[in-house]
Each structure stands twice: as C-alpha cells, then as structure tokens.
Coordinates of N, CA and C in Angstrom, one line a residue:
M778 N -28.5 3.8 -3.6 CA -27.2 4.2 -3.6 C -26.2 3.1 -3.6
Y779 N -26.5 2.1 -2.7 CA -25.6 1.0 -2.6 C -25.4 0.2 -3.9
F780 N -26.5 0.0 -4.6 CA -26.5 -0.8 -5.8 C -25.9 0.0 -7.0
E781 N -26.1 1.3 -7.0 CA -25.5 2.2 -8.0 C -24.0 2.1 -7.8
G782 N -23.6 2.1 -6.5 CA -22.1 2.0 -6.2 C -21.6 0.7 -6.6
L783 N -22.4 -0.4 -6.5 CA -21.9 -1.7 -6.9 C -21.7 -1.7 -8.4
T784 N -22.7 -1.1 -9.1 CA -22.5 -1.0 -10.6 C -21.3 -0.3 -11.0
E785 N -21.0 0.9 -10.3 CA -19.8 1.7 -10.6 C -18.6 0.9 -10.3
F786 N -18.6 0.1 -9.2 CA -17.4 -0.7 -8.8 C -17.1 -1.7 -9.9
L787 N -18.2 -2.5 -10.2 CA -18.0 -3.5 -11.2 C -17.6 -3.0 -12.6
T788 N -18.1 -1.8 -12.9 CA -17.6 -1.2 -14.2 C -16.2 -0.8 -14.1
L789 N -15.7 -0.2 -13.0 CA -14.3 0.1 -12.9 C -13.4 -1.2 -12.9
Y790 N -13.9 -2.2 -12.3 CA -13.2 -3.5 -12.3 C -13.0 -4.0 -13.7
Y791 N -14.1 -3.9 -14.5 CA -14.0 -4.4 -15.9 C -13.1 -3.5 -16.7
L792 N -13.2 -2.2 -16.5 CA -12.3 -1.3 -17.2 C -10.8 -1.5 -16.8
K793 N -10.6 -1.8 -15.5 CA -9.2 -2.1 -15.1 C -8.7 -3.3 -15.9
K794 N -9.5 -4.2 -16.2 CA -9.1 -5.4 -17.0 C -8.9 -5.1 -18.4
R795 N -9.7 -4.2 -19.0 CA -9.7 -3.9 -20.4 C -8.9 -2.7 -20.8
I796 N -9.1 -1.6 -20.0 CA -8.5 -0.3 -20.3 C -7.7 0.2 -19.1
R797 N -6.5 -0.3 -18.9 CA -5.8 0.0 -17.7 C -5.7 1.5 -17.3
A798 N -5.6 2.4 -18.3 CA -5.5 3.8 -18.1 C -6.7 4.4 -17.4
C799 N -7.8 3.7 -17.4 CA -9.0 4.2 -16.8 C -8.9 4.4 -15.3
L800 N -8.0 3.7 -14.6 CA -7.8 3.9 -13.2 C -7.3 5.2 -12.9
D801 N -6.4 5.7 -13.8 CA -5.8 7.1 -13.6 C -6.7 8.2 -14.1
H802 N -7.7 7.9 -14.9 CA -8.5 8.9 -15.5 C -10.0 8.7 -15.2
R803 N -10.3 8.1 -14.1 CA -11.7 7.7 -13.9 C -12.6 8.9 -13.7
F804 N -12.1 10.1 -13.4 CA -13.0 11.3 -13.3 C -12.9 12.3 -14.4
I805 N -12.0 12.1 -15.3 CA -11.9 13.1 -16.4 C -12.1 12.6 -17.8
D806 N -11.8 11.4 -18.1 CA -12.1 10.8 -19.4 C -13.5 10.3 -19.5
E807 N -14.2 10.7 -20.6 CA -15.6 10.3 -20.7 C -15.8 8.8 -20.7
I808 N -14.9 8.0 -21.3 CA -15.1 6.5 -21.4 C -14.8 5.9 -20.0
C809 N -14.0 6.6 -19.2 CA -13.7 6.0 -17.9 C -14.4 6.6 -16.7
R810 N -15.2 7.6 -17.0 CA -15.8 8.4 -15.9 C -16.8 7.5 -15.1
I811 N -16.6 7.6 -13.8 CA -17.6 7.1 -12.8 C -18.3 8.2 -12.1
N812 N -19.5 8.0 -11.6 CA -20.2 9.0 -10.9 C -19.6 9.3 -9.6
K813 N -19.0 10.4 -9.4 CA -18.3 10.8 -8.1 C -19.2 10.6 -6.9
E814 N -20.5 10.8 -7.1 CA -21.5 10.7 -6.0 C -21.5 9.3 -5.4
Y815 N -21.1 8.3 -6.2 CA -21.2 6.9 -5.8 C -19.8 6.3 -5.4
E816 N -18.8 7.2 -5.5 CA -17.4 6.6 -5.2 C -17.3 6.0 -3.9
I817 N -17.9 6.6 -2.8 CA -17.8 6.0 -1.5 C -18.5 4.6 -1.4
Y818 N -19.6 4.5 -2.2 CA -20.3 3.2 -2.2 C -19.4 2.2 -3.0
A819 N -18.8 2.6 -4.1 CA -18.0 1.7 -4.9 C -16.8 1.3 -4.1
T820 N -16.3 2.1 -3.2 CA -15.2 1.8 -2.3 C -15.6 0.7 -1.3
F821 N -16.8 0.9 -0.8 CA -17.4 -0.1 0.1 C -17.4 -1.5 -0.5
W822 N -18.0 -1.6 -1.8 CA -18.1 -2.8 -2.5 C -16.7 -3.4 -2.8
G823 N -15.8 -2.5 -3.1 CA -14.4 -3.0 -3.4 C -13.8 -3.7 -2.2
N824 N -13.9 -3.1 -1.0 CA -13.4 -3.7 0.2 C -14.1 -5.0 0.5
L825 N -15.4 -5.1 0.2 CA -16.1 -6.3 0.4 C -15.6 -7.4 -0.6
A826 N -15.3 -7.0 -1.8 CA -14.8 -7.9 -2.8 C -13.5 -8.5 -2.4
L827 N -12.7 -7.7 -1.7 CA -11.4 -8.2 -1.2 C -11.6 -9.4 -0.2
I828 N -12.7 -9.3 0.5 CA -13.0 -10.3 1.5 C -13.7 -11.5 0.9
I829 N -14.7 -11.3 0.2 CA -15.5 -12.4 -0.3 C -15.1 -12.9 -1.7
G830 N -14.4 -12.1 -2.4 CA -14.0 -12.4 -3.8 C -14.8 -11.7 -4.8
I831 N -14.2 -11.4 -5.9 CA -15.0 -10.7 -7.0 C -16.0 -11.6 -7.6
K832 N -15.8 -12.9 -7.7 CA -16.7 -13.8 -8.3 C -18.0 -13.9 -7.4
E833 N -17.8 -14.0 -6.1 CA -18.9 -14.0 -5.2 C -19.7 -12.7 -5.3
L834 N -19.0 -11.6 -5.4 CA -19.7 -10.3 -5.5 C -20.5 -10.2 -6.8
W835 N -19.9 -10.7 -7.9 CA -20.6 -10.7 -9.2 C -21.9 -11.6 -9.1
R836 N -21.7 -12.7 -8.4 CA -22.9 -13.6 -8.3 C -24.0 -12.9 -7.5
Y837 N -23.6 -12.2 -6.5 CA -24.6 -11.4 -5.7 C -25.3 -10.4 -6.6
Y838 N -24.5 -9.7 -7.4 CA -25.0 -8.6 -8.3 C -25.9 -9.2 -9.4
S839 N -25.5 -10.3 -10.0 CA -26.2 -10.8 -11.1 C -27.4 -11.7 -10.8
K840 N -27.5 -12.2 -9.6 CA -28.6 -13.0 -9.2 C -29.7 -12.3 -8.4
G841 N -29.7 -11.0 -8.4 CA -30.8 -10.3 -7.8 C -30.5 -9.8 -6.4
C842 N -29.2 -9.7 -6.0 CA -28.9 -9.1 -4.8 C -29.6 -9.7 -3.6
S843 N -29.3 -10.9 -3.2 CA -29.8 -11.5 -2.0 C -28.8 -12.4 -1.4
H844 N -28.3 -12.0 -0.2 CA -27.3 -12.7 0.5 C -27.4 -12.2 1.9
N845 N -27.7 -13.0 2.9 CA -28.0 -12.5 4.3 C -26.8 -11.7 4.9
N846 N -25.6 -12.2 4.7 CA -24.5 -11.5 5.3 C -24.3 -10.1 4.7
I847 N -24.4 -10.1 3.4 CA -24.3 -8.8 2.7 C -25.5 -7.9 3.0
D848 N -26.6 -8.4 2.9 CA -27.8 -7.7 3.1 C -27.9 -7.0 4.5
N849 N -27.3 -7.7 5.5 CA -27.3 -7.2 6.9 C -26.4 -6.0 6.9
L850 N -25.3 -5.9 6.2 CA -24.5 -4.8 6.1 C -25.2 -3.5 5.5
L851 N -26.1 -3.8 4.6 CA -26.7 -2.7 3.8 C -27.8 -2.0 4.6
K852 N -28.1 -2.5 5.8 CA -29.2 -1.9 6.5 C -28.8 -0.5 7.1
N853 N -27.5 -0.3 7.2 CA -27.0 0.9 7.8 C -26.6 1.9 6.7
D854 N -26.4 3.2 7.1 CA -25.9 4.2 6.2 C -24.4 3.7 5.8
I855 N -23.9 4.3 4.8 CA -22.6 3.8 4.2 C -21.5 3.9 5.2
Y856 N -21.5 4.9 6.1 CA -20.4 5.0 7.1 C -20.5 3.9 8.1
K857 N -21.7 3.7 8.6 CA -21.8 2.6 9.6 C -21.6 1.3 9.0
A858 N -22.0 1.1 7.7 CA -21.8 -0.2 7.1 C -20.3 -0.4 6.8
S859 N -19.6 0.6 6.5 CA -18.1 0.5 6.3 C -17.4 0.1 7.6
L860 N -17.8 0.8 8.7 CA -17.2 0.5 10.0 C -17.5 -1.0 10.4
E861 N -18.8 -1.4 10.1 CA -19.2 -2.7 10.5 C -18.4 -3.7 9.6
L862 N -18.2 -3.5 8.4 CA -17.4 -4.3 7.5 C -16.0 -4.5 8.1
A863 N -15.4 -3.4 8.4 CA -14.0 -3.4 9.0 C -13.9 -4.2 10.3
K864 N -14.9 -4.0 11.1 CA -15.0 -4.6 12.4 C -15.3 -6.1 12.3
R865 N -16.3 -6.4 11.5 CA -16.7 -7.8 11.3 C -15.6 -8.7 10.7
Y866 N -14.8 -8.2 9.8 CA -13.8 -9.0 9.1 C -12.3 -8.6 9.6
S867 N -12.2 -7.7 10.6 CA -10.9 -7.3 11.1 C -10.0 -6.9 10.0
I868 N -10.4 -5.9 9.2 CA -9.6 -5.4 8.1 C -9.5 -3.9 8.2
K869 N -8.4 -3.4 7.6 CA -8.3 -2.0 7.4 C -8.8 -1.6 6.1
L870 N -9.8 -0.7 6.0 CA -10.4 -0.3 4.8 C -9.4 0.4 3.9
M871 N -9.5 0.1 2.6 CA -8.6 0.7 1.6 C -9.4 1.6 0.7
D872 N -8.7 2.5 0.0 CA -9.4 3.4 -0.9 C -9.7 2.6 -2.2
L873 N -10.5 3.2 -3.1 CA -10.9 2.5 -4.3 C -9.8 2.0 -5.2
I874 N -8.8 2.9 -5.4 CA -7.7 2.5 -6.3 C -6.9 1.4 -5.7
D875 N -6.6 1.4 -4.4 CA -5.9 0.4 -3.8 C -6.6 -1.0 -3.9
V876 N -7.9 -0.9 -3.7 CA -8.7 -2.1 -3.8 C -8.6 -2.7 -5.2
L877 N -8.8 -1.8 -6.2 CA -8.7 -2.3 -7.6 C -7.4 -2.9 -8.0
E878 N -6.3 -2.3 -7.4 CA -5.0 -2.8 -7.7 C -4.8 -4.2 -7.1
K879 N -5.4 -4.4 -6.0 CA -5.2 -5.7 -5.3 C -6.1 -6.9 -5.9
L880 N -7.2 -6.5 -6.5 CA -8.0 -7.5 -7.1 C -7.5 -8.0 -8.4
E881 N -7.5 -9.3 -8.6 CA -7.1 -9.9 -9.8 C -8.1 -9.9 -10.9

C-alpha cells in the first residue's frame, strides 16, 4: 500500500507540472484519476516530500526503496506512520492538495 501510494503521489506531482487542471479533477477525469484507496498513502508521501525534498523522494523510489529513516517509518500502519512523521519532524500534516501546491 505504501509503495502504491508513492506511485500515486509521484504521478500527481508529474501531472501537476504538466497538466495543472488535474489537481482539481483528480477523481473524475480519466487522465487525472488516482486510486482513491491510496490517497492517504499519497498524502503521507507528500508530507515526507516537503521534509526531505521531491528529488530525494524520487531517488528513494527509483533506486529500489531503501533508506533507513524512511524504512523505519513504514514499519507502522499508515496512521501511526503519519503521526510519527509529524512528531519526528515537528510538522503539521497537510492534505494532498496543499502538499502539491507547496512543492516546486
């Protein structure tokens, strides 16, 4: 589930760069549609991208998903992992659209 969510997040990030309207139509337009089941996981990855940077997150994704700090977060279910992320980095978690708006 985590890695499907990461794929969904990176897809939305790419679409944000290429097809801006996809942020507003991510659940209704076929080209923009993300799997609703993975939205909470995509949100988790988005919040992490705000902390470590999108390039670092892409490196993690494209190099086979191995990074001790990230891997330690993924041991928990998504709710515990999100709380740990907020606590560890002293951040307020944002929703998916807010995250995408903040990322360059």
